[in-house]
């Protein structure tokens, strides 16, 4: 079974828990996932199954989108409500102040990873040090916030935001920074990933739905899978004849190929996705195949 299964990760599950569950449902250990989610978070977790796992590191679109809730009035050690409250303070701002400050946080910027994160320093994950009460200096890393949309006021002192951002962005840190810019204490009370690259909530299936499809039979389970080609949908399509197809299988270049220089997703004459190839100065070369070689 090969393809991409978009899982709607439940709360209180780690991304590894989801992979372990799917290994049992799918009957394979050949699984990879893209973009780890904290246990507290829910939402879009792309899982690459079978031969599609080769595409995990080849994704073209690494942008993410999250729906998050900022709670003003307290700061925690983890940056979210699962942690210990370190400080509390009266809230002295409201909806208009929150909405007004959001544009300040859109654009390229440097962000310091939180202690409660999987970032490693000297081979040790930060969260393990944090659990021991150790805090170490972390280097700020470049990120980009592409957009922040205000989504409403679900409860007292809580504000919902939808954030589109680059890979590696910590939404917890962003919300703390927004609160600090308002002169407030703040923490994250909810987080849902609504998009990861080209995949959205509309593509996602709960673990219960995936189990039900498994119980219904292989065809029902395969119907939930997206093709590996979907990862590369933004690349131009090249359709090759049987001679060039064999060249690709054998790793042989094809000279004087009539296509502009660039990177392509490739199908054969029957319309089956073969993989990725590059044309350089009229020479077509295979980059990665996602089919068995003939």
mmCIF file of C-alpha atoms in Angstrom:
data_model
loop_
_atom_site.group_PDB
_atom_site.id
_atom_site.type_symbol
_atom_site.label_atom_id
_atom_site.label_comp_id
_atom_site.label_asym_id
_atom_site.label_seq_id
_atom_site.Cartn_x
_atom_site.Cartn_y
_atom_site.Cartn_z
ATOM 1 C CA UNK A 1 0.000 0.000 0.000
ATOM 2 C CA UNK A 2 1.543 3.272 -1.137
ATOM 3 C CA UNK A 3 0.238 6.785 -0.681
ATOM 4 C CA UNK A 4 -0.229 9.639 1.734
ATOM 5 C CA UNK A 5 -2.732 9.365 4.552
ATOM 6 C CA UNK A 6 -3.714 12.669 6.139
ATOM 7 C CA UNK A 7 -4.508 11.962 9.773
ATOM 8 C CA UNK A 8 -6.580 14.246 11.993
ATOM 9 C CA UNK A 9 -4.414 13.817 15.074
ATOM 10 C CA UNK A 10 -6.399 13.590 18.309
ATOM 11 C CA UNK A 11 -5.421 15.553 21.393
ATOM 12 C CA UNK A 12 -3.166 13.895 24.002
ATOM 13 C CA UNK A 13 -1.547 11.671 21.339
ATOM 14 C CA UNK A 14 2.054 12.169 20.275
ATOM 15 C CA UNK A 15 2.860 12.009 16.571
ATOM 16 C CA UNK A 16 4.753 8.776 17.338
ATOM 17 C CA UNK A 17 1.610 7.332 18.990
ATOM 18 C CA UNK A 18 -0.237 7.922 15.704
ATOM 19 C CA UNK A 19 2.499 6.183 13.696
ATOM 20 C CA UNK A 20 2.475 3.218 16.095
ATOM 21 C CA UNK A 21 -1.314 2.913 15.770
ATOM 22 C CA UNK A 22 -1.139 3.100 11.976
ATOM 23 C CA UNK A 23 1.553 0.421 11.822
ATOM 24 C CA UNK A 24 -0.999 -1.919 13.362
ATOM 25 C CA UNK A 25 -3.866 -0.804 11.097
ATOM 26 C CA UNK A 26 -1.848 -0.782 7.872
ATOM 27 C CA UNK A 27 0.323 -3.796 8.673
ATOM 28 C CA UNK A 28 3.582 -2.076 7.723
ATOM 29 C CA UNK A 29 6.487 -0.430 9.492
ATOM 30 C CA UNK A 30 7.328 1.601 6.382
ATOM 31 C CA UNK A 31 5.728 4.855 7.515
ATOM 32 C CA UNK A 32 7.019 8.396 7.845
ATOM 33 C CA UNK A 33 5.323 11.565 9.010
ATOM 34 C CA UNK A 34 5.774 15.219 8.219
ATOM 35 C CA UNK A 35 5.756 17.959 10.840
ATOM 36 C CA UNK A 36 5.557 16.709 14.431
ATOM 37 C CA UNK A 37 2.631 17.972 16.508
ATOM 38 C CA UNK A 38 2.681 18.415 20.288
ATOM 39 C CA UNK A 39 0.396 16.028 22.225
ATOM 40 C CA UNK A 40 -1.922 18.956 23.078
ATOM 41 C CA UNK A 41 -2.377 19.876 19.396
ATOM 42 C CA UNK A 42 -4.874 18.356 16.986
ATOM 43 C CA UNK A 43 -5.204 18.418 13.235
ATOM 44 C CA UNK A 44 -3.379 17.744 9.995
ATOM 45 C CA UNK A 45 -0.588 15.156 10.236
ATOM 46 C CA UNK A 46 0.532 13.811 6.821
ATOM 47 C CA UNK A 47 1.679 10.183 7.041
ATOM 48 C CA UNK A 48 3.676 8.772 4.122
ATOM 49 C CA UNK A 49 2.995 5.068 3.603
ATOM 50 C CA UNK A 50 5.081 2.433 1.829
ATOM 51 C CA UNK A 51 7.141 3.724 -1.088
ATOM 52 C CA UNK A 52 5.675 7.198 -0.566
ATOM 53 C CA UNK A 53 7.885 7.525 2.531
ATOM 54 C CA UNK A 54 10.702 8.446 0.112
ATOM 55 C CA UNK A 55 8.841 11.722 -0.505
ATOM 56 C CA UNK A 56 8.968 12.983 3.108
ATOM 57 C CA UNK A 57 12.222 14.871 2.564
ATOM 58 C CA UNK A 58 11.306 15.997 -0.965
ATOM 59 C CA UNK A 59 8.273 18.125 -0.140
ATOM 60 C CA UNK A 60 8.168 21.424 -1.975
ATOM 61 C CA UNK A 61 5.750 23.288 0.292
ATOM 62 C CA UNK A 62 6.704 23.468 3.965
ATOM 63 C CA UNK A 63 4.248 26.173 5.013
ATOM 64 C CA UNK A 64 1.887 25.415 7.869
ATOM 65 C CA UNK A 65 -1.375 26.947 9.073
ATOM 66 C CA UNK A 66 -2.687 26.800 12.637
ATOM 67 C CA UNK A 67 -5.803 27.877 14.491
ATOM 68 C CA UNK A 68 -4.634 28.831 17.964
ATOM 69 C CA UNK A 69 -6.158 30.389 21.059
ATOM 70 C CA UNK A 70 -4.269 32.987 23.075
ATOM 71 C CA UNK A 71 -5.265 33.195 26.737
ATOM 72 C CA UNK A 72 -4.240 36.379 28.495
ATOM 73 C CA UNK A 73 -3.630 36.647 32.219
ATOM 74 C CA UNK A 74 -1.081 33.921 32.883
ATOM 75 C CA UNK A 75 2.281 32.579 31.721
ATOM 76 C CA UNK A 76 3.320 28.914 32.014
ATOM 77 C CA UNK A 77 6.620 27.036 31.877
ATOM 78 C CA UNK A 78 5.582 25.152 28.705
ATOM 79 C CA UNK A 79 3.981 28.103 26.898
ATOM 80 C CA UNK A 80 0.596 26.370 26.945
ATOM 81 C CA UNK A 81 -2.048 25.396 29.483
ATOM 82 C CA UNK A 82 -0.566 21.918 30.012
ATOM 83 C CA UNK A 83 2.266 23.491 32.007
ATOM 84 C CA UNK A 84 2.718 24.992 35.441
ATOM 85 C CA UNK A 85 1.583 28.600 35.864
ATOM 86 C CA UNK A 86 4.641 30.770 36.546
ATOM 87 C CA UNK A 87 2.949 34.178 36.637
ATOM 88 C CA UNK A 88 -0.554 35.579 36.743
ATOM 89 C CA UNK A 89 -1.569 39.189 36.192
ATOM 90 C CA UNK A 90 -4.771 41.175 35.632
ATOM 91 C CA UNK A 91 -5.730 41.590 31.968
ATOM 92 C CA UNK A 92 -5.831 45.241 30.980
ATOM 93 C CA UNK A 93 -6.453 44.999 27.211
ATOM 94 C CA UNK A 94 -9.336 43.780 25.054
ATOM 95 C CA UNK A 95 -10.256 42.666 21.564
ATOM 96 C CA UNK A 96 -9.428 45.938 19.803
ATOM 97 C CA UNK A 97 -5.886 46.064 21.225
ATOM 98 C CA UNK A 98 -5.260 42.434 20.249
ATOM 99 C CA UNK A 99 -6.483 42.997 16.682
ATOM 100 C CA UNK A 100 -4.439 46.183 16.331
ATOM 101 C CA UNK A 101 -1.124 44.599 17.270
ATOM 102 C CA UNK A 102 -1.284 41.526 15.011
ATOM 103 C CA UNK A 103 0.150 43.162 11.840
ATOM 104 C CA UNK A 104 3.341 43.892 13.771
ATOM 105 C CA UNK A 105 4.076 40.149 13.874
ATOM 106 C CA UNK A 106 3.671 39.429 10.143
ATOM 107 C CA UNK A 107 6.877 38.980 8.143
ATOM 108 C CA UNK A 108 10.372 37.470 8.505
ATOM 109 C CA UNK A 109 11.746 37.447 12.055
ATOM 110 C CA UNK A 110 13.999 35.605 14.500
ATOM 111 C CA UNK A 111 12.456 33.272 17.073
ATOM 112 C CA UNK A 112 14.035 31.564 20.078
ATOM 113 C CA UNK A 113 12.818 27.933 20.416
ATOM 114 C CA UNK A 114 11.087 27.182 23.740
ATOM 115 C CA UNK A 115 12.725 24.938 26.344
ATOM 116 C CA UNK A 116 9.809 22.532 26.011
ATOM 117 C CA UNK A 117 10.639 21.530 22.422
ATOM 118 C CA UNK A 118 12.353 18.701 20.538
ATOM 119 C CA UNK A 119 15.223 20.957 19.428
ATOM 120 C CA UNK A 120 18.514 19.284 20.368
ATOM 121 C CA UNK A 121 21.543 20.927 21.930
ATOM 122 C CA UNK A 122 24.636 18.689 22.150
ATOM 123 C CA UNK A 123 22.435 15.752 21.180
ATOM 124 C CA UNK A 124 19.993 16.284 24.070
ATOM 125 C CA UNK A 125 16.370 17.347 23.401
ATOM 126 C CA UNK A 126 15.534 20.588 25.182
ATOM 127 C CA UNK A 127 12.347 19.182 26.734
ATOM 128 C CA UNK A 128 14.376 16.569 28.654
ATOM 129 C CA UNK A 129 16.526 19.317 30.164
ATOM 130 C CA UNK A 130 13.404 21.383 30.909
ATOM 131 C CA UNK A 131 11.870 18.477 32.829
ATOM 132 C CA UNK A 132 15.009 18.403 34.991
ATOM 133 C CA UNK A 133 14.609 22.109 35.713
ATOM 134 C CA UNK A 134 17.591 23.047 33.535
ATOM 135 C CA UNK A 135 17.402 26.047 31.218
ATOM 136 C CA UNK A 136 20.047 26.596 28.554
ATOM 137 C CA UNK A 137 20.700 29.383 26.086
ATOM 138 C CA UNK A 138 19.054 28.819 22.707
ATOM 139 C CA UNK A 139 19.971 30.482 19.431
ATOM 140 C CA UNK A 140 17.263 32.440 17.656
ATOM 141 C CA UNK A 141 16.293 30.954 14.281
ATOM 142 C CA UNK A 142 14.813 32.637 11.210
ATOM 143 C CA UNK A 143 11.088 32.079 10.659
ATOM 144 C CA UNK A 144 8.385 33.870 8.704
ATOM 145 C CA UNK A 145 4.801 34.626 9.664
ATOM 146 C CA UNK A 146 2.922 34.863 6.368
ATOM 147 C CA UNK A 147 -0.399 36.001 7.817
ATOM 148 C CA UNK A 148 -2.390 36.260 11.049
ATOM 149 C CA UNK A 149 -6.180 36.388 10.897
ATOM 150 C CA UNK A 150 -8.256 37.309 13.912
ATOM 151 C CA UNK A 151 -10.935 34.660 14.483
ATOM 152 C CA UNK A 152 -12.972 35.851 17.419
ATOM 153 C CA UNK A 153 -13.263 35.945 21.191
ATOM 154 C CA UNK A 154 -14.412 32.445 22.340
ATOM 155 C CA UNK A 155 -14.178 33.136 26.082
ATOM 156 C CA UNK A 156 -13.157 35.833 28.523
ATOM 157 C CA UNK A 157 -9.527 36.879 27.902
ATOM 158 C CA UNK A 158 -9.220 34.354 25.034
ATOM 159 C CA UNK A 159 -8.617 35.249 21.378
ATOM 160 C CA UNK A 160 -8.597 32.907 18.392
ATOM 161 C CA UNK A 161 -5.969 33.456 15.688
ATOM 162 C CA UNK A 162 -5.260 31.648 12.413
ATOM 163 C CA UNK A 163 -1.553 31.786 11.588
ATOM 164 C CA UNK A 164 0.149 30.857 8.307
ATOM 165 C CA UNK A 165 3.869 30.419 8.839
ATOM 166 C CA UNK A 166 7.114 28.831 7.764
ATOM 167 C CA UNK A 167 8.370 25.455 8.887
ATOM 168 C CA UNK A 168 9.941 25.551 12.348
ATOM 169 C CA UNK A 169 7.671 28.238 13.796
ATOM 170 C CA UNK A 170 6.567 27.750 17.405
ATOM 171 C CA UNK A 171 3.047 29.113 17.789
ATOM 172 C CA UNK A 172 3.363 29.005 21.587
ATOM 173 C CA UNK A 173 6.283 31.427 21.399
ATOM 174 C CA UNK A 174 4.454 33.678 18.928
ATOM 175 C CA UNK A 175 1.449 33.939 21.278
ATOM 176 C CA UNK A 176 3.675 34.709 24.269
ATOM 177 C CA UNK A 177 5.400 37.418 22.207
ATOM 178 C CA UNK A 178 2.049 38.932 21.182
ATOM 179 C CA UNK A 179 0.962 38.999 24.825
ATOM 180 C CA UNK A 180 4.255 40.578 25.900
ATOM 181 C CA UNK A 181 3.927 43.282 23.225
ATOM 182 C CA UNK A 182 0.539 44.104 24.751
ATOM 183 C CA UNK A 183 2.139 44.344 28.188
ATOM 184 C CA UNK A 184 0.342 41.177 29.277
ATOM 185 C CA UNK A 185 1.073 37.626 30.385
ATOM 186 C CA UNK A 186 -0.135 35.059 27.879
ATOM 187 C CA UNK A 187 -0.221 31.368 27.074
ATOM 188 C CA UNK A 188 -1.716 29.052 24.445
ATOM 189 C CA UNK A 189 -4.960 27.338 25.432
ATOM 190 C CA UNK A 190 -5.695 25.484 22.165
ATOM 191 C CA UNK A 191 -3.895 24.584 18.932
ATOM 192 C CA UNK A 192 -5.097 22.923 15.758
ATOM 193 C CA UNK A 193 -3.080 22.554 12.569
ATOM 194 C CA UNK A 194 -5.440 23.261 9.692
ATOM 195 C CA UNK A 195 -2.925 22.856 6.845
ATOM 196 C CA UNK A 196 0.496 21.322 6.258
ATOM 197 C CA UNK A 197 1.934 22.127 2.852
ATOM 198 C CA UNK A 198 -0.643 21.250 0.203
ATOM 199 C CA UNK A 199 -2.790 19.219 2.632
ATOM 200 C CA UNK A 200 -5.697 20.646 4.622
ATOM 201 C CA UNK A 201 -8.349 19.653 7.147
ATOM 202 C CA UNK A 202 -10.588 18.641 4.230
ATOM 203 C CA UNK A 203 -8.105 15.841 3.387
ATOM 204 C CA UNK A 204 -7.852 14.543 6.958
ATOM 205 C CA UNK A 205 -9.353 11.394 8.478
ATOM 206 C CA UNK A 206 -9.708 10.458 12.136
ATOM 207 C CA UNK A 207 -8.113 7.272 13.436
ATOM 208 C CA UNK A 208 -11.644 5.884 13.899
ATOM 209 C CA UNK A 209 -12.411 6.517 10.210
ATOM 210 C CA UNK A 210 -9.160 4.869 9.180
ATOM 211 C CA UNK A 211 -9.878 1.824 11.360
ATOM 212 C CA UNK A 212 -13.405 1.573 9.910
ATOM 213 C CA UNK A 213 -11.961 1.656 6.377
ATOM 214 C CA UNK A 214 -9.506 -1.097 7.330
ATOM 215 C CA UNK A 215 -12.406 -3.207 8.638
ATOM 216 C CA UNK A 216 -14.307 -2.615 5.393
ATOM 217 C CA UNK A 217 -11.445 -3.990 3.286
ATOM 218 C CA UNK A 218 -8.306 -2.961 1.365
ATOM 219 C CA UNK A 219 -10.174 -0.957 -1.275
ATOM 220 C CA UNK A 220 -11.842 1.257 1.348
ATOM 221 C CA UNK A 221 -8.494 1.873 3.015
ATOM 222 C CA UNK A 222 -6.746 2.668 -0.270
ATOM 223 C CA UNK A 223 -9.545 5.116 -1.098
ATOM 224 C CA UNK A 224 -8.421 7.270 1.850
ATOM 225 C CA UNK A 225 -4.875 7.496 0.475
ATOM 226 C CA UNK A 226 -3.746 10.457 -1.602
ATOM 227 C CA UNK A 227 -1.298 9.697 -4.420
ATOM 228 C CA UNK A 228 2.376 10.451 -3.795
ATOM 229 C CA UNK A 229 2.238 12.674 -6.887
ATOM 230 C CA UNK A 230 0.126 15.135 -4.857
ATOM 231 C CA UNK A 231 3.314 16.203 -3.025
ATOM 232 C CA UNK A 232 4.709 17.473 -6.324
ATOM 233 C CA UNK A 233 1.552 18.986 -7.820
ATOM 234 C CA UNK A 234 3.226 22.382 -8.217
ATOM 235 C CA UNK A 235 5.889 20.978 -10.580
ATOM 236 C CA UNK A 236 5.229 20.979 -14.343
ATOM 237 C CA UNK A 237 4.160 17.617 -15.787
ATOM 238 C CA UNK A 238 6.261 15.707 -18.292
ATOM 239 C CA UNK A 239 4.764 12.715 -20.130
ATOM 240 C CA UNK A 240 7.398 10.376 -21.584
ATOM 241 C CA UNK A 241 7.228 7.606 -24.189
ATOM 242 C CA UNK A 242 8.211 3.987 -23.483
ATOM 243 C CA UNK A 243 11.827 4.463 -24.655
ATOM 244 C CA UNK A 244 12.462 7.363 -22.287
ATOM 245 C CA UNK A 245 10.576 5.521 -19.524
ATOM 246 C CA UNK A 246 13.072 2.661 -19.785
ATOM 247 C CA UNK A 247 15.938 5.161 -19.693
ATOM 248 C CA UNK A 248 14.536 6.539 -16.431
ATOM 249 C CA UNK A 249 14.218 3.045 -14.940
ATOM 250 C CA UNK A 250 17.819 2.273 -15.876
ATOM 251 C CA UNK A 251 19.184 5.614 -14.693
ATOM 252 C CA UNK A 252 20.313 6.546 -18.209
ATOM 253 C CA UNK A 253 20.193 10.171 -19.375
ATOM 254 C CA UNK A 254 18.171 11.062 -22.464
ATOM 255 C CA UNK A 255 19.955 13.588 -24.685
ATOM 256 C CA UNK A 256 18.373 16.272 -26.852
ATOM 257 C CA UNK A 257 15.159 16.083 -24.854
ATOM 258 C CA UNK A 258 12.631 18.672 -26.112
ATOM 259 C CA UNK A 259 11.770 20.386 -22.818
ATOM 260 C CA UNK A 260 12.893 23.525 -21.023
ATOM 261 C CA UNK A 261 15.486 23.189 -18.290
ATOM 262 C CA UNK A 262 13.931 22.526 -14.896
ATOM 263 C CA UNK A 263 12.482 19.997 -12.513
ATOM 264 C CA UNK A 264 9.459 17.893 -13.501
ATOM 265 C CA UNK A 265 7.040 15.299 -12.213
ATOM 266 C CA UNK A 266 6.947 12.514 -14.770
ATOM 267 C CA UNK A 267 4.203 10.190 -16.015
ATOM 268 C CA UNK A 268 4.410 7.466 -18.639
ATOM 269 C CA UNK A 269 2.219 7.260 -21.751
ATOM 270 C CA UNK A 270 -0.454 5.380 -19.760
ATOM 271 C CA UNK A 271 -0.671 8.224 -17.244
ATOM 272 C CA UNK A 272 1.049 6.453 -14.331
ATOM 273 C CA UNK A 273 3.220 8.617 -12.093
ATOM 274 C CA UNK A 274 6.854 7.523 -12.297
ATOM 275 C CA UNK A 275 8.727 10.079 -10.200
ATOM 276 C CA UNK A 276 10.875 13.193 -10.518
ATOM 277 C CA UNK A 277 13.347 14.157 -13.226
ATOM 278 C CA UNK A 278 15.425 17.159 -14.243
ATOM 279 C CA UNK A 279 16.230 18.610 -17.632
ATOM 280 C CA UNK A 280 19.597 20.374 -17.824
ATOM 281 C CA UNK A 281 20.840 21.759 -21.168
ATOM 282 C CA UNK A 282 18.529 19.423 -23.034
ATOM 283 C CA UNK A 283 19.477 16.278 -21.074
ATOM 284 C CA UNK A 284 16.759 14.495 -19.089
ATOM 285 C CA UNK A 285 17.921 12.663 -15.953
ATOM 286 C CA UNK A 286 15.961 10.789 -13.295
ATOM 287 C CA UNK A 287 15.971 12.298 -9.801
ATOM 288 C CA UNK A 288 13.749 9.887 -7.833
ATOM 289 C CA UNK A 289 11.466 7.050 -8.891
ATOM 290 C CA UNK A 290 8.325 6.039 -7.014
ATOM 291 C CA UNK A 291 7.628 2.898 -9.046
ATOM 292 C CA UNK A 292 9.360 -0.466 -9.206
ATOM 293 C CA UNK A 293 11.954 -0.642 -11.978
ATOM 294 C CA UNK A 294 10.924 -2.829 -14.918
#
